Short mmCIF file of C-alpha atoms in Angstrom, two decimals:
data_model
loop_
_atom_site.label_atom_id
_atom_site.label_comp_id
_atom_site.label_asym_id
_atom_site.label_seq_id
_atom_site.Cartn_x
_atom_site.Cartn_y
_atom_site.Cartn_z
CA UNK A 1 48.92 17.50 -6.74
CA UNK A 2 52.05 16.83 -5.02
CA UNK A 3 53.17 13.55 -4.26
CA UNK A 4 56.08 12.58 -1.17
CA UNK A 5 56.96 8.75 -1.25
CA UNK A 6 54.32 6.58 -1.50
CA UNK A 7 51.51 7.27 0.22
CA UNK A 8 51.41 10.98 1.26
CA UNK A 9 49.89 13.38 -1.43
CA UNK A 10 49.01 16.97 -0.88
CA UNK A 11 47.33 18.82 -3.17
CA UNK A 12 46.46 22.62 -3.25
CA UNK A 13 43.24 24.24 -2.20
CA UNK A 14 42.57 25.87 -5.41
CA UNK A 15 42.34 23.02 -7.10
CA UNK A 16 40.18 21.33 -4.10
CA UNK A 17 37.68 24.27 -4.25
CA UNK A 18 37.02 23.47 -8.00
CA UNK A 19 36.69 20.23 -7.95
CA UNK A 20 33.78 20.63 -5.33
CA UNK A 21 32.15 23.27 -7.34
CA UNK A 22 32.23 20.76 -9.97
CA UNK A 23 30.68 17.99 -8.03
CA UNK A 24 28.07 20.35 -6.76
CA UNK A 25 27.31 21.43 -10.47
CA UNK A 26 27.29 17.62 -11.53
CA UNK A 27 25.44 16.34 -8.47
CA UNK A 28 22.42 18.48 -9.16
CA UNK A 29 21.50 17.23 -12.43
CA UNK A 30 21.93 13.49 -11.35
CA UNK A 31 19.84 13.93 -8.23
CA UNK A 32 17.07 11.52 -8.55
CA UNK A 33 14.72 10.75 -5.34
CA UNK A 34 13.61 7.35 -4.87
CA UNK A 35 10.94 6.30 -2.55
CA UNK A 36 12.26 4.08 0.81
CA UNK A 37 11.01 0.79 0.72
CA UNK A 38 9.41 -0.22 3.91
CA UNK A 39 9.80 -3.80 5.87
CA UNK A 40 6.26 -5.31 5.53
CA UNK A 41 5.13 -8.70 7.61
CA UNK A 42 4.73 -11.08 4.51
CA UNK A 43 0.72 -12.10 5.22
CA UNK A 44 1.01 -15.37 3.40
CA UNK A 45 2.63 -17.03 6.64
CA UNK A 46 0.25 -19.13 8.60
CA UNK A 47 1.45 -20.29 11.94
CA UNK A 48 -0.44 -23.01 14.01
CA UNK A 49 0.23 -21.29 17.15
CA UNK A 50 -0.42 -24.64 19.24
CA UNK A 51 1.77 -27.06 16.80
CA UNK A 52 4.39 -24.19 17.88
CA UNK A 53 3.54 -23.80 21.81
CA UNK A 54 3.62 -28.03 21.98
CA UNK A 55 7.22 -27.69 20.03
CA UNK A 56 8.41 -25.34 22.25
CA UNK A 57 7.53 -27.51 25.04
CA UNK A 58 8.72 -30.40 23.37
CA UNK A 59 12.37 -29.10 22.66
CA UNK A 60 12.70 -26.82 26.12
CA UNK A 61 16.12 -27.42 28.10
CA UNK A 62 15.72 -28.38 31.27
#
């Protein structure tokens, strides 16, 4: 690696090539598949659907 002021490095392909050999080598014994969770409607929620309609009513802008 070769550094110019502060910011700027550059660094040379050799050593770029190996170190993503490496991470390929590494990566495949830490691989570990985990199942997606899925967004479910929670079915303990019980909604009086005419205490809600007369609300609605109740609070609409006119």
């Amino acid at each position: 690696m070769f550094q110019f002021g502060t910011r700027e490095k550059r660094f040379d392909v050799k050593d770029v090539l190996e170190f993503v050999e490496i991470q390929k080598q590494v990566g495949q014994f830490e691989l570990d598949i985990k199942p997606i969770k899925r967004k479910s409607k929670s079915k303990t929620i019980n909604v009086d659907f005419q205490k809600r309609k007369i609300n609605l009513e109740m609070n609409r802008v006119v």
